Coordinates of C-alpha atoms in Angstrom, one line a residue:
X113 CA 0.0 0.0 0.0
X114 CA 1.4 3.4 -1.0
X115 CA 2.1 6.2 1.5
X116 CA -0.1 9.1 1.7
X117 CA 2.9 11.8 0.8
X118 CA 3.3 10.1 -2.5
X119 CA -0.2 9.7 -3.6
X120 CA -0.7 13.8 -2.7
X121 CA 2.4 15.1 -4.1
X122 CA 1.9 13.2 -7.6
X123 CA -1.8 14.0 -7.8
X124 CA -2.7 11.1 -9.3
X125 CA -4.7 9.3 -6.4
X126 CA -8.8 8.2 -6.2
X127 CA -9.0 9.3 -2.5
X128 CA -12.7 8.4 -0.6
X129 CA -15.0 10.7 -0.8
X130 CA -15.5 11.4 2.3
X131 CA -12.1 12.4 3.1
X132 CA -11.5 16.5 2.1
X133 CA -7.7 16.5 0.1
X134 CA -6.1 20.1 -0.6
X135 CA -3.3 20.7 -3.1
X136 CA -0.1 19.9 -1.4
X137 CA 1.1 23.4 -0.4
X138 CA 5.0 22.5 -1.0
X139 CA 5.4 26.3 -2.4
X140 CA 4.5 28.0 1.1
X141 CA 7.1 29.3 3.2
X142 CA 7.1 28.6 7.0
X143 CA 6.1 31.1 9.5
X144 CA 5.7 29.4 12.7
X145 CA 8.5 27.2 14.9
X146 CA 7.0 24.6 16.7
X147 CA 8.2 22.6 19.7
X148 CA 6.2 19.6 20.0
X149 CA 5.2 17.2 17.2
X150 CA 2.7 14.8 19.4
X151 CA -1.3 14.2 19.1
X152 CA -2.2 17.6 20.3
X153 CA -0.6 19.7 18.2
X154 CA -0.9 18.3 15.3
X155 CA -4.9 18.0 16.2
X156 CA -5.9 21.7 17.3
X157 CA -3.0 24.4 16.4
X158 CA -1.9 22.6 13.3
X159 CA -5.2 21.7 12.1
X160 CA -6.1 25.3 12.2
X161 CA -3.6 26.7 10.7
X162 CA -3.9 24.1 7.6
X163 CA -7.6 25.6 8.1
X164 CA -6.3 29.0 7.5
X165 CA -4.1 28.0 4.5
X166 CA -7.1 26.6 2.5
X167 CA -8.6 30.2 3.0
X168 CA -5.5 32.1 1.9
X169 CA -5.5 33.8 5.2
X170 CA -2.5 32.7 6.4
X171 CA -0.4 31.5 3.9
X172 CA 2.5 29.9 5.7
X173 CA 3.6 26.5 7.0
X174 CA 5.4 25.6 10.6
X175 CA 8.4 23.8 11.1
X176 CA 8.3 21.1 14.0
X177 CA 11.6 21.0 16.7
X178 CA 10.7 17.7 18.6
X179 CA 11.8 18.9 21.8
X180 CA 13.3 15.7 23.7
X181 CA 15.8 13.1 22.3
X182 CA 13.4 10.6 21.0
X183 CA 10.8 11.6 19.2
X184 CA 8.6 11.6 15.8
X185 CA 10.9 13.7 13.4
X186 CA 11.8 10.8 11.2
X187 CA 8.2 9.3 11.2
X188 CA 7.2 13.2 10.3
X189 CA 9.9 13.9 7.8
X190 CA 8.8 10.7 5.7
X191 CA 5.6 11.9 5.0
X192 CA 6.3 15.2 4.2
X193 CA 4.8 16.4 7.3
X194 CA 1.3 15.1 6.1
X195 CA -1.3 12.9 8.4
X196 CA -4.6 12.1 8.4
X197 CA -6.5 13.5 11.0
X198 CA -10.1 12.1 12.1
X199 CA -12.2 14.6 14.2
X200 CA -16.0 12.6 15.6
X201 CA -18.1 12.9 18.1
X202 CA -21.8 14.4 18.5
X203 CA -23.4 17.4 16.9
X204 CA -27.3 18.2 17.3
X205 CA -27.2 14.4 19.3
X206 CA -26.0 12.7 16.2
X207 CA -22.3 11.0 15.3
X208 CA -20.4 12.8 13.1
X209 CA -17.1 11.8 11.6
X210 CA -15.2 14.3 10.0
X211 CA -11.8 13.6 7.4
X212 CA -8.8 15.6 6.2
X213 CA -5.5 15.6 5.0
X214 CA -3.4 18.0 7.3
X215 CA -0.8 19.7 5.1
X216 CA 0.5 23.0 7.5
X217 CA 3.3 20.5 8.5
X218 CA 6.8 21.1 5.9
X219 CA 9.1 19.3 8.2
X220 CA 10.5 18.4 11.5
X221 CA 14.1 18.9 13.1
X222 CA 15.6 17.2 15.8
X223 CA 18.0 19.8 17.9
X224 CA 19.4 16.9 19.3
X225 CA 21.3 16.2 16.1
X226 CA 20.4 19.0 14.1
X227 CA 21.5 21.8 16.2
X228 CA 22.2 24.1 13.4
X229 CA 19.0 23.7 11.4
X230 CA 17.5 24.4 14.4
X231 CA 19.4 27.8 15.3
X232 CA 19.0 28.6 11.0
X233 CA 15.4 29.1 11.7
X234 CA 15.5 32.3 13.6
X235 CA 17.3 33.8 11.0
X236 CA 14.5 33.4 9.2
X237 CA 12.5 36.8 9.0
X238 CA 9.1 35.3 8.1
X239 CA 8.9 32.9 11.4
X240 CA 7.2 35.0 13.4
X241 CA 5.1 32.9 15.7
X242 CA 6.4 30.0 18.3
X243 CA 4.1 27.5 19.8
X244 CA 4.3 24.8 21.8
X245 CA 2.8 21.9 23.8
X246 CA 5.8 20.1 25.6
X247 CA 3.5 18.8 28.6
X248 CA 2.6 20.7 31.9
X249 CA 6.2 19.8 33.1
X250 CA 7.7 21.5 30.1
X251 CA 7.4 25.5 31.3
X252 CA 10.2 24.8 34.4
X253 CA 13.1 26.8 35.0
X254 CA 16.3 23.8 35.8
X255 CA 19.1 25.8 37.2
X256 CA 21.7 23.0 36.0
X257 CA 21.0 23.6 32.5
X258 CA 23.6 25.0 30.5
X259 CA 24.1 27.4 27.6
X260 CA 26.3 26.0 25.8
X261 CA 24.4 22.6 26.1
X262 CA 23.3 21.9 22.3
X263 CA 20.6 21.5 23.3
X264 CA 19.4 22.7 26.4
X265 CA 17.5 19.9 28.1
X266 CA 14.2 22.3 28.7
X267 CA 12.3 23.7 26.5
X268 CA 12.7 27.6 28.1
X269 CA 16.5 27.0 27.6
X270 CA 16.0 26.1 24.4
X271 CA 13.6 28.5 23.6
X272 CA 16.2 31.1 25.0
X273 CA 18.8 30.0 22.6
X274 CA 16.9 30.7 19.5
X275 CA 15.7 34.0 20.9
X276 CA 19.1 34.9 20.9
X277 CA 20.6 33.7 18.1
X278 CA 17.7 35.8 16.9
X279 CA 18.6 38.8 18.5
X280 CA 21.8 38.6 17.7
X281 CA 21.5 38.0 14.0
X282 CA 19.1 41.2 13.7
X283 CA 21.2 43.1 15.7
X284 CA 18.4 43.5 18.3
X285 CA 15.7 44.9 15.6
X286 CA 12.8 45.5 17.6
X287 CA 10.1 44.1 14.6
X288 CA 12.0 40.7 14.9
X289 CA 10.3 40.0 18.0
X290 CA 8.1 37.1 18.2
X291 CA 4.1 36.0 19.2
X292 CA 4.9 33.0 21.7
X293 CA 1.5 30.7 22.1
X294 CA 2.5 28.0 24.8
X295 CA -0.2 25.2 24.7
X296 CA 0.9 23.9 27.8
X297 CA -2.0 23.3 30.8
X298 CA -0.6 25.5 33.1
X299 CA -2.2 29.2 34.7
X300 CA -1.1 31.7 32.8
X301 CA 1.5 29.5 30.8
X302 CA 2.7 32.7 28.8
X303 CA 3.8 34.5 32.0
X304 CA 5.4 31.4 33.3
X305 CA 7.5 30.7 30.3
X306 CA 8.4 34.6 29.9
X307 CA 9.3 34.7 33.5
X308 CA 11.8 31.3 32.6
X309 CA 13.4 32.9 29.7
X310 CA 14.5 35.5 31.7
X311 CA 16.1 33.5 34.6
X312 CA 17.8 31.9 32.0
X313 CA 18.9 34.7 30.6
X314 CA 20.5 36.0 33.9
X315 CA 21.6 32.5 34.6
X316 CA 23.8 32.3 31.2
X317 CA 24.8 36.0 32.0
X318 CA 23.9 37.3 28.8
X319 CA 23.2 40.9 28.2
X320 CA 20.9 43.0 29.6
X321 CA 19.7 43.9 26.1
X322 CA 18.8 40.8 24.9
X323 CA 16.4 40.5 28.4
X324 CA 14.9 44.2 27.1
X325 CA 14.6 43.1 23.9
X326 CA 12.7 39.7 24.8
X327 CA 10.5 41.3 27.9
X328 CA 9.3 44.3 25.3
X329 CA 10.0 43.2 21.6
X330 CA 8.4 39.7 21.9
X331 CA 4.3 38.3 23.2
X332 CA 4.5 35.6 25.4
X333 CA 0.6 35.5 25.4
X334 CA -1.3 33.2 27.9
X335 CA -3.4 30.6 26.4
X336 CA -6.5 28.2 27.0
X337 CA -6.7 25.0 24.8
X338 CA -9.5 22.8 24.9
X339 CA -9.7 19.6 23.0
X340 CA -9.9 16.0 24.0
X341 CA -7.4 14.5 21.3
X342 CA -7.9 11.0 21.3
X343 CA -4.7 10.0 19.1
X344 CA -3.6 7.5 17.0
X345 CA -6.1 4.9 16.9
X346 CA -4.6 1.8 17.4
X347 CA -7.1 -0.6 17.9
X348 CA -8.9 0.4 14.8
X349 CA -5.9 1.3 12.5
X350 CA -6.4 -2.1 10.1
X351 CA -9.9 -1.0 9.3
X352 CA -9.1 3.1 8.8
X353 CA -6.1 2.0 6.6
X354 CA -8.6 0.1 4.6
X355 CA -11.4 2.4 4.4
X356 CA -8.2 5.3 3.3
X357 CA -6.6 3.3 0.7
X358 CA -3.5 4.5 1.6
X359 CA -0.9 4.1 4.3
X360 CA -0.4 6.1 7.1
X361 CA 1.5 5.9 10.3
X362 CA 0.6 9.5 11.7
X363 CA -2.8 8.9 11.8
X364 CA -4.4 11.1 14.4
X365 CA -8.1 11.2 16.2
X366 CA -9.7 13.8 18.2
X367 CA -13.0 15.0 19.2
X368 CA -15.1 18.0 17.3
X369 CA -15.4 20.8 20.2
X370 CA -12.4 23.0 19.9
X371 CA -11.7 26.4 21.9
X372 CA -8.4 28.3 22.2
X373 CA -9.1 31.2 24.2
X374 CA -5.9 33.6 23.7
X375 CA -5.0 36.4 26.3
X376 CA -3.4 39.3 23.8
X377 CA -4.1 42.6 21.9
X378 CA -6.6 42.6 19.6
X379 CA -4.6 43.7 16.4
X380 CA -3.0 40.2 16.1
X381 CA -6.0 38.3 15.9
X382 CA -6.2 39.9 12.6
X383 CA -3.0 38.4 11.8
X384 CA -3.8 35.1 12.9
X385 CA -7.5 35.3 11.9
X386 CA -9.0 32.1 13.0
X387 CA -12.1 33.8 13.8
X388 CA -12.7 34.7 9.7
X389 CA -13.3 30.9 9.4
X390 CA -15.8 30.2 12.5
X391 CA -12.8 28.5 14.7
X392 CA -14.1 28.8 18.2
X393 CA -11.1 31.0 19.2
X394 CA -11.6 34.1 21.5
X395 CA -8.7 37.1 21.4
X396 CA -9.5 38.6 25.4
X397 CA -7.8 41.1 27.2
X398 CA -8.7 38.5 30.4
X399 CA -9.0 34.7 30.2
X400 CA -9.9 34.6 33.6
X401 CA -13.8 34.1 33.5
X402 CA -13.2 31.1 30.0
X403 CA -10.6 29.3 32.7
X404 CA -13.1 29.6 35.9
X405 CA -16.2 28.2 33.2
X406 CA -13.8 25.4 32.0
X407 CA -12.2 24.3 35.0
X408 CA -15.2 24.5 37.1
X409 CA -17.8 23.3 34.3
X410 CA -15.9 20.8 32.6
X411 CA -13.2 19.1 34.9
X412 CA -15.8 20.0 37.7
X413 CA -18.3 17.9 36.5
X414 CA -16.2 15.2 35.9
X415 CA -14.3 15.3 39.2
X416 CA -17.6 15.6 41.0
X417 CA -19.7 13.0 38.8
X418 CA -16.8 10.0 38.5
X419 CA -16.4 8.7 42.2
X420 CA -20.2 8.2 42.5
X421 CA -20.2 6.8 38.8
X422 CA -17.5 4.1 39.5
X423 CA -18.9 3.2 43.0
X424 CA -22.4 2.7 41.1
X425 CA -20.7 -0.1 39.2
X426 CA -19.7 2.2 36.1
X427 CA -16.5 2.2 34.2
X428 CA -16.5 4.8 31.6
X429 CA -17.7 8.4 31.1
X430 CA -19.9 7.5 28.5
X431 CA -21.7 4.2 30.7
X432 CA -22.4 7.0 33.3
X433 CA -24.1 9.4 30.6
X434 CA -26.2 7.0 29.0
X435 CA -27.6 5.3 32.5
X436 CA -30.8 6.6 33.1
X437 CA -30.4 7.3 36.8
X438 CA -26.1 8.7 36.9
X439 CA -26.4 10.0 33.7
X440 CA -29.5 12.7 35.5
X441 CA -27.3 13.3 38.3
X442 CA -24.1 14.7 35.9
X443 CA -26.9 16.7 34.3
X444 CA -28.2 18.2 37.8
X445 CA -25.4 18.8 39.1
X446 CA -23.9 20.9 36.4
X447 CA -27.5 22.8 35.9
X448 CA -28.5 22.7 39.2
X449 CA -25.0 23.7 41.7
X450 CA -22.0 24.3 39.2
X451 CA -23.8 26.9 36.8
X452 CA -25.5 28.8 40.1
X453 CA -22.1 28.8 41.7
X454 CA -20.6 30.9 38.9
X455 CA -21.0 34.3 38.5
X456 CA -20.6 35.1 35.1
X457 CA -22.8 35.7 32.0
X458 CA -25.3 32.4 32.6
X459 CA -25.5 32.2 29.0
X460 CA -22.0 31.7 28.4
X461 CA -22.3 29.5 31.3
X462 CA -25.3 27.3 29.7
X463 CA -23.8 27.3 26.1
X464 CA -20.4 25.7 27.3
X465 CA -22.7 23.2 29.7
X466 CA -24.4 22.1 27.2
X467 CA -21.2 21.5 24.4
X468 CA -19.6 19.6 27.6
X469 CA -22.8 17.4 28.2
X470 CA -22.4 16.5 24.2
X471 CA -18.7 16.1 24.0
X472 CA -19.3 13.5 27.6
X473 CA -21.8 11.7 25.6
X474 CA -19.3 11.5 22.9
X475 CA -19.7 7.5 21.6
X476 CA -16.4 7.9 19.6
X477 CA -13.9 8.2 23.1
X478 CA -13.4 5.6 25.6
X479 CA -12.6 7.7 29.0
X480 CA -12.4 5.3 31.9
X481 CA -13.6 5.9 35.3
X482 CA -10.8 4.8 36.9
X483 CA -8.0 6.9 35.1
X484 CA -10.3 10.0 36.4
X485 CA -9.7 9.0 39.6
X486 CA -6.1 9.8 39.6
X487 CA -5.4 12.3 42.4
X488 CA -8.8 12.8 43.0
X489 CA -8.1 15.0 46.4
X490 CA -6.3 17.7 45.1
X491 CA -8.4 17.6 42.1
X492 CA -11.4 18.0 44.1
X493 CA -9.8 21.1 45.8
X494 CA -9.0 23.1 42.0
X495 CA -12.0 22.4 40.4
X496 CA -15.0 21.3 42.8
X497 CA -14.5 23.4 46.1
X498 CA -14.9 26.7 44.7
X499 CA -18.1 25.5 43.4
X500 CA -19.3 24.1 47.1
X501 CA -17.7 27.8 48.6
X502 CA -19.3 29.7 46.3
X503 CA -22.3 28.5 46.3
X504 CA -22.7 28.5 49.6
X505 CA -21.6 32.3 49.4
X506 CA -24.0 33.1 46.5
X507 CA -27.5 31.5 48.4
X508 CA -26.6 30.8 52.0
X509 CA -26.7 27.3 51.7
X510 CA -24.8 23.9 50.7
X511 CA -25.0 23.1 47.5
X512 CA -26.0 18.9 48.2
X513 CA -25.3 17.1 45.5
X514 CA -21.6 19.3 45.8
X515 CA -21.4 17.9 48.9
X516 CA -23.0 14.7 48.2
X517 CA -19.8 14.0 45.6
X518 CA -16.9 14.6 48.0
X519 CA -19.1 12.2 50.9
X520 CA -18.7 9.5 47.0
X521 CA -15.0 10.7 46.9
X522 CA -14.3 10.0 50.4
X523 CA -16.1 6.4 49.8
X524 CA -13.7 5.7 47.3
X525 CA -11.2 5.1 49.8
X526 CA -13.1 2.8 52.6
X527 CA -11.4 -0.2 53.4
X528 CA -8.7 0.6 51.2
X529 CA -5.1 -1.0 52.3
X530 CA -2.0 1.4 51.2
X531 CA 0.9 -0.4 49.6
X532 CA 3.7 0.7 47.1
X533 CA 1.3 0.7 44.5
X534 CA -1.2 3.0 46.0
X535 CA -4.1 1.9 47.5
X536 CA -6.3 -1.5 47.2
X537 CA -9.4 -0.7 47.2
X538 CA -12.9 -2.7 47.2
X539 CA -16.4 -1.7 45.0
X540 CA -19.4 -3.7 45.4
X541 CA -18.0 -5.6 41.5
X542 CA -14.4 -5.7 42.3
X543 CA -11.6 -4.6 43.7
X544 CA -9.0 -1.7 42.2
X545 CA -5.8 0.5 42.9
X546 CA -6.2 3.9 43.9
X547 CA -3.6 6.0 43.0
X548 CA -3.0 9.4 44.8
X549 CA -0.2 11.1 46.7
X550 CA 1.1 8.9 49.9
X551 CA 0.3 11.4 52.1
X552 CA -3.4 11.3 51.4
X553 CA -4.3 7.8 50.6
X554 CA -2.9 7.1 54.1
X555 CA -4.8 10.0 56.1
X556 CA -8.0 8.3 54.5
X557 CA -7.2 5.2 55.5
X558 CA -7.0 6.5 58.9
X559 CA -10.3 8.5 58.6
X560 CA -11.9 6.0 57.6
X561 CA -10.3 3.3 60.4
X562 CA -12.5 3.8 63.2
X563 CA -16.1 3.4 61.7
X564 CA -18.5 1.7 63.3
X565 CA -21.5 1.9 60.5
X566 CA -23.4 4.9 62.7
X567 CA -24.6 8.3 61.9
X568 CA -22.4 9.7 65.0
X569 CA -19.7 7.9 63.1
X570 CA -20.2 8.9 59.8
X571 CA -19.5 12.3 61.4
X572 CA -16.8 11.9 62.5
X573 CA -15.1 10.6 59.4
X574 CA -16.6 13.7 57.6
X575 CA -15.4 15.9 60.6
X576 CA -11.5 14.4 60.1
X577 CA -11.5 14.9 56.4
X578 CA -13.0 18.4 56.9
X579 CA -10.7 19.9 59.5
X580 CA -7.7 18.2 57.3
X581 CA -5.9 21.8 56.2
X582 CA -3.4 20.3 54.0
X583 CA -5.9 18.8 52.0
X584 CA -8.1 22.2 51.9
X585 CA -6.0 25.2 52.4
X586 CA -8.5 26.1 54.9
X587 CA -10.6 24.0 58.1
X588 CA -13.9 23.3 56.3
X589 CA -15.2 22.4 59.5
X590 CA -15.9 25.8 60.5
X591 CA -18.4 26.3 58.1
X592 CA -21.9 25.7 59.2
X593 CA -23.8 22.3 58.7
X594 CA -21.1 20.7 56.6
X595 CA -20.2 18.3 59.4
X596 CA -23.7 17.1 59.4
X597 CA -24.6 17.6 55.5
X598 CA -21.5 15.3 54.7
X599 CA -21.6 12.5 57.6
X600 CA -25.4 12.5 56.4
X601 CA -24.4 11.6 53.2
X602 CA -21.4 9.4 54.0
X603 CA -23.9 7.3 56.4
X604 CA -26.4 6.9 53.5
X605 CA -23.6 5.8 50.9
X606 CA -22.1 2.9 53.8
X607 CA -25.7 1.8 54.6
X608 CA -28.1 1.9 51.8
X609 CA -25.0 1.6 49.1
X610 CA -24.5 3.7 46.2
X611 CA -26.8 2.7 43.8
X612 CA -30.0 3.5 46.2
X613 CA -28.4 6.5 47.5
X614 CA -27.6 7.8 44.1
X615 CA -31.5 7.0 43.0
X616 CA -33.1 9.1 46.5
X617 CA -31.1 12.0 45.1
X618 CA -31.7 12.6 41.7
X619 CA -35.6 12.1 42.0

């Protein structure tokens, strides 16, 4: 079977219909250095930008740096920088499967071996944008790191070293500055990255200029990215390669929603215009109230729907959306607690609500239950507390179904034994490994060690966890009727079992 860079380069190709080919765009020069050449990427900024390019809005292709030693650059390099990408999921409640060539890829180096390439591209006047996606770990400053290392081993050092070869070979021109759009899932990951470039820049004692010219010449804007990218689909890669006609080991899979909120002056979202072509991408002078509706919305209504879902007997997001009674309680909780907790524009609220009910429901992704569960505590504490807070703020009462899911959290960990491998753990089906910091699996364990099966006891449990100011920041205890409204719901959960206790609430 041929490869897909051959059949689009010679032209000569029958390709399905249901898959949309472009011209290959060989002639385009690149505009954009990239460090990262995995799933995500190559599924949300690339994709748009290949977007762009089919609208003669953008014109311009981005060169790839893998940025560790082993990587995809050969893989990349032998298809020209092309891949299939498959985006599916719901729309209107029905499955939709959508097919394209991506072609905003011309090639991928390796600064590992190819040190020089890499340092060649900021001569290059016309790369004007950087973005990246090199993990949440990737924007850290490592005070061992060296500049003469080729590379550096982090991505800010490396970053640094093109920013100064750049500044260097332009002899500090102020135009030659550069739009930096970190991808990373980090707060205010432009800042942070910014903030690293300029320790390293004191660290390699290099001149005060060049810090000038990168903290006033160059926009390290803070992002938002939002897309569940699913990757490539091995256990259905036989029967895509069939259904293609052609060979192709980049192959990549990711849902339909999309967002990219960007945090930067509005005159260069006219030169990156994703808007022009209905991208859901918001310019904003403050991402603030986009990362309060997505972390509290989205990764709140997981975090506060999955413990009860797994305890109930469930094992993926999508089992707990279609069941009749778990699938109500997602629904009611977001409608009912999360949206009232927020205040923002309830519109906005209720528009992104219902895109994350869709995208849960999503047929197409296979989320487990269990992989949710990782870390649950301090996950509860990001994205479900300031709901319950709030709330309880906003309408002088607790929020119970809030509550309700930390008394299923807690749960999770009853009769759980810690071990090396985190914690065994018991549900009514089977047994399973909890994983979580030490720290916390064990001060669960002890919670939960001297319950008896009462009410009084219940309370007690809930009274440990509450007062627990490592876990909270703050002694939850001290606010009033949470004691009770938690122990009640812990006592329910141990005596009647989840499944009944689940059922009483959602009526």
């Amino acid at each position: 079977m041929k490869k897909l860079n051959s059949l689009l380069v010679n032209g000569n190709f029958s390709f399905p219909n249901d898959l949309k080919v472009q011209k290959y765009p060989g002639d385009l020069p690149e505009r954009v250095i990239q460090f990262g050449e995995g799933n995500f990427l190559r599924a949300f900024a690339d994709w748009m930008i290949h977007l762009l390019n089919q609208q003669n809005l953008f014109n311009g292709r981005v060169v790839v740096a893998q940025p560790i030693k082993e990587g995809l650059a050969d893989m990349v390099n032998e298809q020209d920088g092309l891949y299939t990408l498959l985006l599916r999921g719901l729309r209107d409640g029905q499955p939709v499967e959508e097919k394209e060539v991506i072609s905003s890829i011309s090639r991928c180096l390796n600064p590992y071996t190819q040190w020089d390439a890499y340092l060649k591209c900021a001569e290059d006047p016309l790369i004007e944008y950087v973005i990246s996606n090199t993990t949440e770990a990737g924007i850290t400053f490592d005070p061992t790191d060296k500049f003469e290392n080729e590379p550096p081993t982090s991505y800010p050092g490396k970053l640094t070293s093109y920013l100064y070869h750049r500044f260097q070979y332009f002899k500090a021109d102020a135009s030659k500055g550069m739009v930096i759009l970190p991808c990373e899932l980090i707060d205010r990951n432009g800042d942070n990255l910014k903030k690293a470039v300029l320790q390293y820049a004191e660290l390699w004692k290099l001149p005060q200029d060049f810090s000038r010219w990168v903290a006033e010449n160059n926009h390290f804007l803070n992002t938002l990215v939002d897309r569940v990218v699913t990757g490539y689909p091995r256990d259905e890669i036989k029967t895509i390669i069939d259904s293609l006609g052609y060979d192709d080991s980049l192959v990549n899979t990711g849902e339909l929603f999309h967002l990219w909120v960007i945090e930067g002056p509005k005159e260069l979202s006219e030169r990156l215009p994703f808007h022009k072509i209905g991208l859901n991408v918001i310019w904003t002078e403050d991402m603030t109230p986009y990362r309060t509706r997505k972390v509290r919305i989205l990764n709140g209504a997981h975090t506060a729907s999955v413990p009860a879902a797994f305890l109930y007997g469930l094992d993926t997001v999508g089992e707990m959306m279609d069941h009749e009674v778990m699938g109500k309680y997602v629904r009611q909780i977001i409608q009912d607690e999360i949206i009232p907790s927020i205040n923002l524009d309830k519109s906005m609220l209720e528009e992104f609500a219902s895109a994350v009910v869709e995208r849960f429901k999503n047929p197409y992704i296979k989320h487990y239950l269990l992989s949710i569960l990782l870390n649950s505590a301090s996950k509860f504490k990001a994205r479900v507390l300031p709901s319950i807070l709030e709330y309880h703020t906003l309408n002088g009462s607790l929020p119970e179904k809030l509550v309700f899911s930390l008394a299923a959290l807690i749960a999770v960990y009853k009769d759980g034994k810690v071990d090396g491998n985190g914690m065994q753990a018991r549900r009514e089906k089977d047994e399973f490994i909890m994983k979580d910091d030490v720290w916390a699996l064990e001060f669960f364990a002890a919670a939960w060690s001297s319950f008896d099966g009462s009410q009084q006891s219940a309370e007690q449990v809930a009274k440990q966890v509450l007062q627990n100011t490592k876990l909270w920041d703050k002694d939850l205890s001290e606010i009033d009727g949470f004691i009770e409204c938690l122990g009640k719901s812990l006592f329910k959960i141990t005596n009647l079992g989840m499944q009944k206790t689940v059922a009483e609430l959602v009526k």
